Short mmCIF file of C-alpha atoms and ligand atoms in Angstrom, two decimals:
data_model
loop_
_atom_site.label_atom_id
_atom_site.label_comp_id
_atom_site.label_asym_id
_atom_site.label_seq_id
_atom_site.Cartn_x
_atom_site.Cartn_y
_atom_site.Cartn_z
CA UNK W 1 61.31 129.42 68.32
CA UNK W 2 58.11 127.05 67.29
CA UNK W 3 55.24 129.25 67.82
CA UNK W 4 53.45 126.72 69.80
CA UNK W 5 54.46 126.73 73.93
CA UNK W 6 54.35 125.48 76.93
CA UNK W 7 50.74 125.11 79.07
CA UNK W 8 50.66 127.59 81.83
CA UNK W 9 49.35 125.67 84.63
CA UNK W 10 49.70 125.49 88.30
CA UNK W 11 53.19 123.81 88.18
CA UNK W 12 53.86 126.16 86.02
CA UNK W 13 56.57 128.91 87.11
CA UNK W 14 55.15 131.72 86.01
CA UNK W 15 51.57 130.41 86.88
CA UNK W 16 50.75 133.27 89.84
CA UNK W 17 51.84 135.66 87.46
CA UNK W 18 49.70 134.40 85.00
CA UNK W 19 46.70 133.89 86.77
CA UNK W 20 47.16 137.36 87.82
CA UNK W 21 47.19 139.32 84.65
CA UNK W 22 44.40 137.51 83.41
CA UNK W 23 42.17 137.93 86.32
CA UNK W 24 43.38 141.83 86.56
CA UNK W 25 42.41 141.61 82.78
CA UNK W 26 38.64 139.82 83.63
CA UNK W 27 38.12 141.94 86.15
CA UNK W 28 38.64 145.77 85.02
CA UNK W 29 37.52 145.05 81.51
CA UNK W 30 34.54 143.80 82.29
CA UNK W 31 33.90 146.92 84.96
CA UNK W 32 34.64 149.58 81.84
CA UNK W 33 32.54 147.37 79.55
CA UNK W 34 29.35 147.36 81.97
CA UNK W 35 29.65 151.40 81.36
CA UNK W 36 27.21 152.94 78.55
CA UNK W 37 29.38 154.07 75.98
CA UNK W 38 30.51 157.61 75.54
CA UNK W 39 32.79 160.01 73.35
CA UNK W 40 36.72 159.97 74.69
CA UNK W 41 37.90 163.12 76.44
CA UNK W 42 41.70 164.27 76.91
CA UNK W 43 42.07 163.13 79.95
CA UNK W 44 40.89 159.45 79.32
CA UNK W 45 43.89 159.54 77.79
CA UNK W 46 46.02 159.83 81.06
CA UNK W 47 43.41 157.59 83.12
CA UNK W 48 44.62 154.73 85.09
CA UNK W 49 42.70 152.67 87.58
CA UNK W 50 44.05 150.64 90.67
CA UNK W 51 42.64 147.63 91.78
CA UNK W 52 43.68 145.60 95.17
CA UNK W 53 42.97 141.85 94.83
CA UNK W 54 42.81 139.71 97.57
CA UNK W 55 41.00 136.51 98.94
CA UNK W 56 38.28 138.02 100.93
CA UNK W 57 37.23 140.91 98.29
CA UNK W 58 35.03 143.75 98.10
CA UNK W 59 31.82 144.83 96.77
CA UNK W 60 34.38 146.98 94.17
CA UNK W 61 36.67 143.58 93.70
CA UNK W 62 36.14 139.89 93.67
CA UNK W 63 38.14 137.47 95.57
CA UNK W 64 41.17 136.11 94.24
CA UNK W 65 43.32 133.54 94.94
CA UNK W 66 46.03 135.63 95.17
CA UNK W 67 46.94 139.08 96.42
CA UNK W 68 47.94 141.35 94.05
CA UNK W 69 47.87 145.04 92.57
CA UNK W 70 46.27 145.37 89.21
CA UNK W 71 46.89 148.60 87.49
CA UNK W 72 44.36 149.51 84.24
CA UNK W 73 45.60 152.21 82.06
CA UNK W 74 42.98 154.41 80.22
CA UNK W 75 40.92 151.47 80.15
CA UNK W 76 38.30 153.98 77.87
CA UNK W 77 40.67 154.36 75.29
CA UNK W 78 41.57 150.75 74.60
CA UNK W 79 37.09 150.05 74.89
CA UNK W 80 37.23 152.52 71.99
CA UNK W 81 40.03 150.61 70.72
CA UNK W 82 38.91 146.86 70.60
CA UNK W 83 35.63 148.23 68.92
CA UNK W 84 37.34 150.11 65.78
CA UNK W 85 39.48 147.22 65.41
CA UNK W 86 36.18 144.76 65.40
CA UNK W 87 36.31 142.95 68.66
CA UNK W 88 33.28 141.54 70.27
CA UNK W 89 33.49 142.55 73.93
CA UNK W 90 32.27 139.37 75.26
CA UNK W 91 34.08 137.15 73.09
CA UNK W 92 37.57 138.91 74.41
CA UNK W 93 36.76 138.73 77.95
CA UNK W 94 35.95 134.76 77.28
CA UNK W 95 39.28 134.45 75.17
CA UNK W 96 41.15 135.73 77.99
CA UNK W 97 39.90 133.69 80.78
CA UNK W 98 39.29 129.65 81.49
CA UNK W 99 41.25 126.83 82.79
CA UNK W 100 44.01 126.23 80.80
CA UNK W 101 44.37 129.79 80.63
CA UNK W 102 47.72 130.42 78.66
CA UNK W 103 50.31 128.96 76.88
CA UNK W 104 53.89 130.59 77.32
CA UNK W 105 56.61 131.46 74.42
CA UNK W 106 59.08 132.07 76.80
CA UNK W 107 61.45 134.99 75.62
CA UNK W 108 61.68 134.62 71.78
CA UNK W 109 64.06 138.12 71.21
CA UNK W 110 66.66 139.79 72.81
CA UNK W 111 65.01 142.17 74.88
CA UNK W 112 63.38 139.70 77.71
CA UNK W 113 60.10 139.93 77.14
CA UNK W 114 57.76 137.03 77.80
CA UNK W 115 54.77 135.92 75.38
CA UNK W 116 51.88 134.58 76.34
CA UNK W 117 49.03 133.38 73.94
CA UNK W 118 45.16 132.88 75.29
CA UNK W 119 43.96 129.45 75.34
CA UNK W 120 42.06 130.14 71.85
CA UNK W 121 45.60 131.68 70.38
CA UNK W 122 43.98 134.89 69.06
CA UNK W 123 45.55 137.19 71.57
CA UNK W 124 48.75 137.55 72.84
CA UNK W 125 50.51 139.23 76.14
CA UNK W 126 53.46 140.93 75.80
CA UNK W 127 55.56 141.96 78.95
CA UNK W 128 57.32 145.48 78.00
CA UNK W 129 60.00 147.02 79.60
CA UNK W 130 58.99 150.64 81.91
CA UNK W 131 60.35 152.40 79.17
CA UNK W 132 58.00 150.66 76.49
CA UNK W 133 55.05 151.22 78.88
CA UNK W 134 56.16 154.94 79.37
CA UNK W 135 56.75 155.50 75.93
CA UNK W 136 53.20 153.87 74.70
CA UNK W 137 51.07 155.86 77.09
CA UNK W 138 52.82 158.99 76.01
CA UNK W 139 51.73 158.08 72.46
CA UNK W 140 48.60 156.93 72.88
CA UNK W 141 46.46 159.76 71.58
CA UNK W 142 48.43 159.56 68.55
CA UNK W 143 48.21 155.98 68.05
CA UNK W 144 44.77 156.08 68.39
CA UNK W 145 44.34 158.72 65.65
CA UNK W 146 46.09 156.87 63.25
CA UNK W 147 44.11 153.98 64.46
CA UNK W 148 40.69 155.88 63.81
CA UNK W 149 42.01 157.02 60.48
CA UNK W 150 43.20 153.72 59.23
CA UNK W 151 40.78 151.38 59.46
CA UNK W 152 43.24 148.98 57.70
CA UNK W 153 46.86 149.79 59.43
CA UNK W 154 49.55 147.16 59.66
CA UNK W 155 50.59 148.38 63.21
CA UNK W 156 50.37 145.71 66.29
CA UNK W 157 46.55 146.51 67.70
CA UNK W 158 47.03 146.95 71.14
CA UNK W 159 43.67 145.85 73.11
CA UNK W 160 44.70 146.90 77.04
CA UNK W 161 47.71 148.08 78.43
CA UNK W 162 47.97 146.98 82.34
CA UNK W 163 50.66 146.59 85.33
CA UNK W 164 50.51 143.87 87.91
CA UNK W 165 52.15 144.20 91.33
CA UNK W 166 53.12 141.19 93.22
CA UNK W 167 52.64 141.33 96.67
CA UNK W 168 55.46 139.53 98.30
CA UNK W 169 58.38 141.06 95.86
CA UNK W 170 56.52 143.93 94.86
CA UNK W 171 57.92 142.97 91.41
CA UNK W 172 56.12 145.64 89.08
CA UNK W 173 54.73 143.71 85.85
CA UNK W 174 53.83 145.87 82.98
CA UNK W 175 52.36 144.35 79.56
CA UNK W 176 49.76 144.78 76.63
CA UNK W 177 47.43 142.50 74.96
CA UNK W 178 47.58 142.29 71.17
CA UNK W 179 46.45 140.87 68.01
CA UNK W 180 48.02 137.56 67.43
CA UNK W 181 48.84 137.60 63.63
CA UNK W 182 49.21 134.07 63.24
CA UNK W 183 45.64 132.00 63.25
CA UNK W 184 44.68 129.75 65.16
CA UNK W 185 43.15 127.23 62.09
CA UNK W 186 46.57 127.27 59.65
CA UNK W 187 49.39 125.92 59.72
CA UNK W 188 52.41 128.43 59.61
CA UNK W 189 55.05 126.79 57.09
CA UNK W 190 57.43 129.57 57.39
CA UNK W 191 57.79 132.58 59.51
CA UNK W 192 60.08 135.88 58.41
CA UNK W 193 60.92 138.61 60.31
CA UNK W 194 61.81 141.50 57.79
CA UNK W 195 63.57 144.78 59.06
CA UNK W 196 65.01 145.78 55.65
CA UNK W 197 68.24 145.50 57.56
CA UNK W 198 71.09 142.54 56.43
CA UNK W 199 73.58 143.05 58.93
CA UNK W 200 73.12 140.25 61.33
CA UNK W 201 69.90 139.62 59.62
CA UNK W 202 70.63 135.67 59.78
CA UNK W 203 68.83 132.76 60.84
CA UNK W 204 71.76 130.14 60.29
CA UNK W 205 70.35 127.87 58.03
CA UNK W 206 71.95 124.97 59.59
CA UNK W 207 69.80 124.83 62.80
CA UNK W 208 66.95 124.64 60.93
CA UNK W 209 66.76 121.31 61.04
CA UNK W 210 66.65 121.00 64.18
CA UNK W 211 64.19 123.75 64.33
CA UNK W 212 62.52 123.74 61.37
CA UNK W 213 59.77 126.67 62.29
CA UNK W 214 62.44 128.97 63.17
CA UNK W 215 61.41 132.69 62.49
CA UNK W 216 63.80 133.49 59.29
CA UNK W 217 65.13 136.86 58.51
CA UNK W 218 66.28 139.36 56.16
CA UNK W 219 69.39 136.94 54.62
CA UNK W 220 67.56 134.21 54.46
CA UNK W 221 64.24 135.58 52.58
CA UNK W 222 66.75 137.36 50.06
CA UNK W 223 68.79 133.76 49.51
CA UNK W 224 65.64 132.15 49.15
CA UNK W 225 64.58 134.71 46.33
CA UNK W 226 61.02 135.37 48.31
CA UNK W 227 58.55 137.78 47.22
CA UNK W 228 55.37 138.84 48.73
CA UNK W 229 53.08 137.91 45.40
CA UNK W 230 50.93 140.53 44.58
CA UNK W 231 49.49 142.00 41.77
CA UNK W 232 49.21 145.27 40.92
CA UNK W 233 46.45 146.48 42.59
CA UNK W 234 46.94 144.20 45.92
CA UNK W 235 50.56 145.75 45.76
CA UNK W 236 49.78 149.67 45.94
CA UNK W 237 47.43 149.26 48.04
CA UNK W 238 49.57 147.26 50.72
CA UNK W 239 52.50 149.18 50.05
CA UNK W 240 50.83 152.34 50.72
CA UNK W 241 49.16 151.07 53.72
CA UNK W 242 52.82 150.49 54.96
CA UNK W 243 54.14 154.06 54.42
CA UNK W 244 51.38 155.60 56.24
CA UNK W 245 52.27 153.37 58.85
CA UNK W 246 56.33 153.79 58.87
CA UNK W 247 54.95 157.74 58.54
CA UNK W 248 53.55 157.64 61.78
CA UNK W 249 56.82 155.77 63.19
CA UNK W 250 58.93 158.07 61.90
CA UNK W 251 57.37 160.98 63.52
CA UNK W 252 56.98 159.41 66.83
CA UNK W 253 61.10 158.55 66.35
CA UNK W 254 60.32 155.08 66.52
CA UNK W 255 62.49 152.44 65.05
CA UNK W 256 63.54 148.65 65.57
CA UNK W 257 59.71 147.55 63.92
CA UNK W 258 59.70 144.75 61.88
CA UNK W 259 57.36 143.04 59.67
CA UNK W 260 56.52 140.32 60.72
CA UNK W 261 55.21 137.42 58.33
CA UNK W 262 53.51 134.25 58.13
CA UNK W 263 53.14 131.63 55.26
CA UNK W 264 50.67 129.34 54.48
CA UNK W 265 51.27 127.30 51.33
CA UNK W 266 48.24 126.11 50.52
CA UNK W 267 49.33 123.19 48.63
CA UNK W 268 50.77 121.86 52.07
CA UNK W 269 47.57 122.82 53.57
CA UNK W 270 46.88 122.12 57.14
CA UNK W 271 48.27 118.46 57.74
CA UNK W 272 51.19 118.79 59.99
CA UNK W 273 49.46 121.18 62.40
CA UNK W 274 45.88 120.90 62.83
CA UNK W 275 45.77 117.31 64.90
CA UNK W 276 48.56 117.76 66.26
CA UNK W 277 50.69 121.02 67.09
CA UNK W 278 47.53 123.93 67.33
CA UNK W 279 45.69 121.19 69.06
CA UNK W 280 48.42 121.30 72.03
CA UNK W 281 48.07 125.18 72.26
CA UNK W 282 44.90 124.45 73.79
CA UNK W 283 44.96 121.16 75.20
CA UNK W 284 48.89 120.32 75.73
CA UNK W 285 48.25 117.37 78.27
CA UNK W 286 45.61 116.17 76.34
CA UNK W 287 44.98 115.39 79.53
CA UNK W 288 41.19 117.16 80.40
CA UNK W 289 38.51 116.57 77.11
CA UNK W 290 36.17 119.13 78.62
CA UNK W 291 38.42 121.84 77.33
CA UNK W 292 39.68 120.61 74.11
CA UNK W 293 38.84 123.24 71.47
CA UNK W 294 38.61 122.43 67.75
CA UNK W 295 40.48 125.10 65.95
CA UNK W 296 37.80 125.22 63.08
CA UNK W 297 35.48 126.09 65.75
CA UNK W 298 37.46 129.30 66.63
CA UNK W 299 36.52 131.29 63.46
CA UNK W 300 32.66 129.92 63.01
CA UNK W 301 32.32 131.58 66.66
CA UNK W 302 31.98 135.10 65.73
CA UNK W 303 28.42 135.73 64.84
CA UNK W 304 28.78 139.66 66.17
CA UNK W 305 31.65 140.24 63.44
CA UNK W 306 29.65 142.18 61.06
CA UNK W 307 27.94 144.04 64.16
CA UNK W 308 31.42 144.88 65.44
CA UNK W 309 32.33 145.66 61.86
CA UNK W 310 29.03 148.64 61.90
CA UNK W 311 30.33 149.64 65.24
CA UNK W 312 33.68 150.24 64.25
CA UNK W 313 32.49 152.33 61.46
CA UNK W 314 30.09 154.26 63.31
CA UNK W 315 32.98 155.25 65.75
CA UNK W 316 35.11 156.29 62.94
CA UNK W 317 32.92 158.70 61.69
CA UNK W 318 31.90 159.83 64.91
CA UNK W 319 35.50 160.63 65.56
CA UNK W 320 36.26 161.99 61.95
CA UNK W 321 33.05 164.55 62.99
CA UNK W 322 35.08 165.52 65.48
CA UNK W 323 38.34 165.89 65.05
CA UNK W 324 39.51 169.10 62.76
CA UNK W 325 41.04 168.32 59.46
CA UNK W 326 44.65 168.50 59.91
CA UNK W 327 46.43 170.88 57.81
CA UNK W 328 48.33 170.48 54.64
CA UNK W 329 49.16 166.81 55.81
CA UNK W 330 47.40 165.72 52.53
CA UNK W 331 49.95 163.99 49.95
CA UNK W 332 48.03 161.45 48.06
CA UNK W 333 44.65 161.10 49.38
CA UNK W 334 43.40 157.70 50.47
CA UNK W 335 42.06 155.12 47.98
CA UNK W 336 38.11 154.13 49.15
CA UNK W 337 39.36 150.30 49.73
CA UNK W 338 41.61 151.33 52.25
CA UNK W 339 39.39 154.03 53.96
CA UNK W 340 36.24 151.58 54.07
CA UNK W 341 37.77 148.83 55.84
CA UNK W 342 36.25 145.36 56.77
CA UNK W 343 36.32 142.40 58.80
CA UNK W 344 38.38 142.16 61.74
CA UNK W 345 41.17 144.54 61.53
CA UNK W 346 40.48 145.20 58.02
CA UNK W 347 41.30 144.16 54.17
CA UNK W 348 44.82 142.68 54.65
CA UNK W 349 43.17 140.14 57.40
CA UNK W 350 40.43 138.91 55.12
CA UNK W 351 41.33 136.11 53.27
CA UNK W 352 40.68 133.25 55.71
CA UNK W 353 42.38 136.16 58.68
CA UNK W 354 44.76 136.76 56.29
CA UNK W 355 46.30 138.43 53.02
CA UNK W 356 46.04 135.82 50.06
CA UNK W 357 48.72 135.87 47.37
CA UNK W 358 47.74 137.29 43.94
CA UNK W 359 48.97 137.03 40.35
CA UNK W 360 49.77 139.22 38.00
CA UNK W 361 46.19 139.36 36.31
CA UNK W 362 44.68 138.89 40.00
CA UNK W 363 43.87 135.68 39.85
CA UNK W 364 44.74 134.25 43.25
CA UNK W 365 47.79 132.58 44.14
CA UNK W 366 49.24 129.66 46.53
CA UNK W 367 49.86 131.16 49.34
CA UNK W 368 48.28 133.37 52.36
CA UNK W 369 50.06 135.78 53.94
CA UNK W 370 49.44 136.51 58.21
CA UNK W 371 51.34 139.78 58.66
CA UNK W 372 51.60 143.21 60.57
CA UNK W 373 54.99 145.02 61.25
CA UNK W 374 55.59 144.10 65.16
CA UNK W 375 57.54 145.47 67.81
CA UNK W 376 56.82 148.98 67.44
CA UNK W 377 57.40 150.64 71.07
CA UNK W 378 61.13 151.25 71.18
CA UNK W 379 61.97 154.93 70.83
CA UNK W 380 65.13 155.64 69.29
CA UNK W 381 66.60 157.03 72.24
CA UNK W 382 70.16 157.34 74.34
CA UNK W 383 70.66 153.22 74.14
CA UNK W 384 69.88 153.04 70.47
CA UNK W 385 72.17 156.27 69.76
CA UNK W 386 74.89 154.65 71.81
CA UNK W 387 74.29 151.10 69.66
CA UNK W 388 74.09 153.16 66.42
CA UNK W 389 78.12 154.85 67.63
CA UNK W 390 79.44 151.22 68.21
CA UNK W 391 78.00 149.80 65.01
CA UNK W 392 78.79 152.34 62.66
CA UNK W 393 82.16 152.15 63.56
CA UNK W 394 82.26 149.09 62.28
CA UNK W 395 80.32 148.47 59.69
CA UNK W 396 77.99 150.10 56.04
CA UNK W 397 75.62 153.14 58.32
CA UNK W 398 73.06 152.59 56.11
CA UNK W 399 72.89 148.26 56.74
CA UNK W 400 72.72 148.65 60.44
CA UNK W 401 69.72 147.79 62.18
CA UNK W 402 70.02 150.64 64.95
CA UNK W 403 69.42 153.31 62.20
CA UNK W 404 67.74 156.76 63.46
CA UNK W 405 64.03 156.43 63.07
CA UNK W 406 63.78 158.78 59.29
CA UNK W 407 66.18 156.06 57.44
CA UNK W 408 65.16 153.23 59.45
CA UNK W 409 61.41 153.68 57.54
CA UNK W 410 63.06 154.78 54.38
CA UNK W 411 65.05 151.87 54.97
CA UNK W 412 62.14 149.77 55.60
CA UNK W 413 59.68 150.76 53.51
CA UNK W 414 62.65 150.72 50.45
CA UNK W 415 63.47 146.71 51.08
CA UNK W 416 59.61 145.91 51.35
CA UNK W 417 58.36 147.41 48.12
CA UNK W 418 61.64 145.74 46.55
CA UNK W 419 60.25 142.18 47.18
CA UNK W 420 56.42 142.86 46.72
CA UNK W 421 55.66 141.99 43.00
CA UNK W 422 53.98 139.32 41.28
CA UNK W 423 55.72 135.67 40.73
CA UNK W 424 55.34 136.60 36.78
CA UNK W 425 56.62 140.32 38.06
CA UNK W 426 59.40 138.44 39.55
CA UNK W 427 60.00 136.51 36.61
CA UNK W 428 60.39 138.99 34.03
CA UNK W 429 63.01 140.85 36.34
CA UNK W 430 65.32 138.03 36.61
CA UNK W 431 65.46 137.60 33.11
CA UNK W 432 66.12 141.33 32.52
CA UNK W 433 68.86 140.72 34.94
CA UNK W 434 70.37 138.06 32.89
CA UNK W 435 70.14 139.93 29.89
CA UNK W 436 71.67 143.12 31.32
P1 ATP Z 1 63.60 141.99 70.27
O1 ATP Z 1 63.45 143.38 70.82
O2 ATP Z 1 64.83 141.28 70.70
O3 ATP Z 1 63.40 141.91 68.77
P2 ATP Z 1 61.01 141.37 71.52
O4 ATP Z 1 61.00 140.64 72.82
O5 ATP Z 1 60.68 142.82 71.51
O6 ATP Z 1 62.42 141.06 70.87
P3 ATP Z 1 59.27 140.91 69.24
O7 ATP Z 1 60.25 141.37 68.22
O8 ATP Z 1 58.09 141.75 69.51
O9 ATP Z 1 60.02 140.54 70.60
O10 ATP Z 1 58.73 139.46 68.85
C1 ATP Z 1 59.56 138.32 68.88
C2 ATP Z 1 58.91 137.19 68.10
O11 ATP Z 1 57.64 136.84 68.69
C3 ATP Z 1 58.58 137.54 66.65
O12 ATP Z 1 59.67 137.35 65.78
C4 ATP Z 1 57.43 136.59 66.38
O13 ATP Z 1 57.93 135.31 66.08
C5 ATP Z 1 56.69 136.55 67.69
N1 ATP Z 1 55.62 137.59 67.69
C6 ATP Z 1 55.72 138.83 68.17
N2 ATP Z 1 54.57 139.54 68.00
C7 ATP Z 1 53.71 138.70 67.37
C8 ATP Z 1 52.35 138.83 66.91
N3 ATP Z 1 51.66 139.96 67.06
N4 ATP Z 1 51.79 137.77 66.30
C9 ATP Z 1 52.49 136.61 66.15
N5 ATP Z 1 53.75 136.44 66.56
C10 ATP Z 1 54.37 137.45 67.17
CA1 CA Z 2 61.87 142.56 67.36
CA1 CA Z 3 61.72 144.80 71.12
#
C-alpha cells in the first residue's frame, strides 16, 4: 500500500467516525493538560474517563456535531508519556485537529485495522481489536517503565489510548495514537517490513510495478542483498537498543512485532514526493489554499523541542528517584549514549527524524533510515497457539512467523544483527564467502 491516502472529509465514509475520535481526542487531552502536573500513582494506571458528546453540551463538554461516547484511558499516564518521549503539548493537540483533519490508509494488514494519519502526517491512529486494547492497558505500567528507562527504545510510542461509542449502532471503537515513523519532509523510496521470519515473507516482486511503494518483506530484502549500513559503533549501539526491546516483548509473551523500515536514498533525494505525493496528504483536493501546508514547514515548527527534550529528562530522573533498583536484572549495563537520549524520541530519530547510514570508519553514508519495530500488542495467546499447530505441521518450526514469543525475539533479534554491518562489512563477507 502507498503510504499516502485518501482525504477524510465529509463525503467521506468513515468521516463521523473520524470527526469523532479527533474531537474525543481535542477534548479530554486538553482537560488533563490544563491540570498542574504531578507524580503518577498506581491507580492512574487503571483510570479511564467518560465523556458524553452531544450538540447542546455542558459546562464539562462542548457541543459537537455529533453524539457520541468518548472513553479516555489513564489519560495521566499517556501526559507523562508524550513528555518523556518529547512532545510539545500544544503542538499535538493542533496536529490532531483542523479541517482536513485526516487522511485514511484504509486496512494495510491482515488483521482489519484502519490507519489514519493527522493532517501534518506525524501521528497516526490505529484502530485495535478489544483484545489489543485489553492487552495494552494490562501492560501499561510496564511499558511505561521501559519507556522511562529507555529514553531511546525502538518500540511504537503510544501517545493516548481511547474508545469511541457511536450512538445509533453503539459500535464500540477502540484505538491509539502513535508515532508516525515515516516523515513528513522525505520521500520514502522503499519500505521493509522485517520479522526475521521467510515463510510467506514475500512481496511478489511482480506487482511492484504496479505498486511500486509496496511495503517489501523478509524475501525480498534478503534477494536484494540489503543491509542496514552501520558502522561499528552505530551498530552495537542499535542492536542493543533492539534486545532490550525484544527483552521486554518476550517477557510480556508478545510476538508478531516487526521492524518496520523506511529508506531514503539520498542521492534520489526528495523529487518524486515533495510537490507532489506528501503535498496531497495534506491538501488532496488541492482544492482549499488556506490549508495547504509546506512539508519543510513541519520540522522548523518546533521551537519547544529542546524544552520538551529538559522535560523529558527531568521526568526520567524523577521517576528513576523513585522507583527501586530492580534486582539482579543487570547484564551489561547501559552505554551513556543510549541512557542520555535526545531529540524527539531519541538518538535513532536524529538525523533529519531519522537514523543516517554510516561507514565503516563512520563517515556517513547514502542513506537514512525511519524505523521502529511496529505492531507490538498481540499476545501470543489461544489463536496464535492454534496458528503455530496448523503451521508447524506443515512446514521448518523455527521459519514460521507464529513462533512462541522466547524464539520469536531470538528469532528476531538473530536475522536483524545478521544484516546490520557496514557496506565495506558487507563486502569483505561476500568475498570470504566466495573464497570458502
Ligand atoms: P497485521 O496484523 O496483519 O500485520 P496490522 O493491521 O496490525 O496488520 P501493522 O502491522 O501495525 O498493521 O501495520 C501495517 C502497515 O502499516 C505497516 O507495514 C506499515 O506500512 C504501516 N505502519 C504501521 N505502523 C506504522 C508507523 N508507526 N509508522 C509508519 N507506518 C506504519
Ligand atoms: Ca504487522
Ligand atoms: Ca497486528
Amino acid at each position: 500500500k502507498v503510504l499516502v491516502g485518501t482525504k477524510v472529509d465529509e463525503n467521506h465514509a468513515n468521516w463521523t467516525t473520524a470527526y469523532n475520535m479527533l474531537t474525543g481526542i481535542r477534548v479530554s487531552v486538553s482537560r488533563t493538560n490544563a491540570k498542574l502536573d504531578r507524580p503518577l500513582t498506581d491507580a492512574d494506571f487503571e483510570a479511564k474517563q467518560k465523556s458524553t458528546f452531544d450538540i447542546t453540551g455542558n459546562e464539562l463538554v462542548p457541543s459537537a456535531k455529533y453524539d457520541f461516547k468518548f472513553k479516555d484511558y489513564a489519560p495521566w499516564v499517556f501526559r507523562h508519556l508524550r513528555a518523556l518521549f518529547g512532545l510539545d503539548p500544544a503542538d499535538y493537540l493542533m496536529s490532531l485537529t483542523g479541517k482536513y483533519i485526516l487522511s485514511e490508509l484504509g486496512s494495510p494488514g491482515k488483521s482489519g485495522s484502519f490507519f489514519y494519519f493527522s493532517r501534518d502526517y506525524k501521528y497516526i491512529i490505529k484502530t485495535i481489536h478489544h483484545a489489543e486494547h485489553k492487552f495494552l492497558r494490562k501492560i501499561l505500567k510496564e511499558y511505561y517503565n521501559h519507556v522511562a528507562d529507555n529514553p531511546n527504545t525502538l518500540l511504537s510510542q503510544f501517545y493516548g489510548l481511547h474508545r469511541v461509542k457511536m450512538p445509533w449502532s453503539g459500535k464500540k471503537i477502540h484505538f491509539v495514537v502513535m508515532n508516525n515513523l515515516f516523515p513528513p519532509h522525505r520521500d520514502i523510496h522503499q519500505t521493509f517490513d522485517l520479522k526475521g521470519s521467510t515463510v510467506g515473507r514475500d512481496y511478489r516482486e511482480e506487482d511492484l510495478e504496479k505498486n511500486p511503494r509496496a511495503t517489501l518483506k523478509d524475501l525480498n530484502w534478503l534477494r536484494r542483498k540489503r543491509h542496514l549500513e552501520m558502522g561499528l559503533h552505530k551498530k552495537q549501539l542499535f542492536l542493543q537498543q533492539l534486545e532490550r526491546d525484544v527483552r521486554l516483548m518476550q517477557k510480556l509473551q508478545i510476538m508478531d512485532y516487526s521492524l518496520l523500515i523506511g529508506v531514503h536514498d539520498l542521492k534520489k533525494g526528495n523529487e518524486e514526493n515533495l510537490r507532489g505525493k506528501t503535498l496531497q496528504v495534506f491538501n488532496p483536493g488541492g482544492a482549499d489554499n488556506a490549508d495547504e501546508v509546506d512539508p519543510h514547514q513541519i520540522l522548523l515548527r518546533t521551537p519547544s523541542k529542546l524544552e520538551s527534550a529538559r522535560k523529558a529528562r527531568e521526568l526520567r530522573e524523577m521517576i528513576k528517584a523513585e522507583r527501586p533498583v530492580p534486582m539482579g536484572e543487570s547484564s551489561t549495563p547501559m552505554p551513556e549514549e543510549l541512557e542520555e537520549g535526545y531529540g524527539r524520541g531519541g538518538i535513532f530519530y536524529n538525523d533529519d527524524g531519522g537514523l543516517r547510514a554510516t561507514h565503516e570508519d563512520n563517515t556517513p553514508g547514502e542513506e537514512i533510515y525511519y524505523l521502529g519495530v511496529i505492531d507490538c500488542l498481540t499476545h501470543y495467546g489461544v489463536i496464535k497457539k492454534i496458528e503455530h499447530f496448523w503451521k508447524g505441521l506443515s512446514s521448518d518450526r523455527s521459519q514460521i512467523s507464529a513462533l512462541p514469543p522466547q524464539e520469536y525475539g531470538e528469532r528476531f533479534i538473530k536475522f536483524m544483527a545478521g544484516v546490520t554491518m557496514s557496506s565495506e562489512e558487507a563486502e569483505r563477507d561476500a568475498l570470504d564467502r566466495e573464497a570458502a
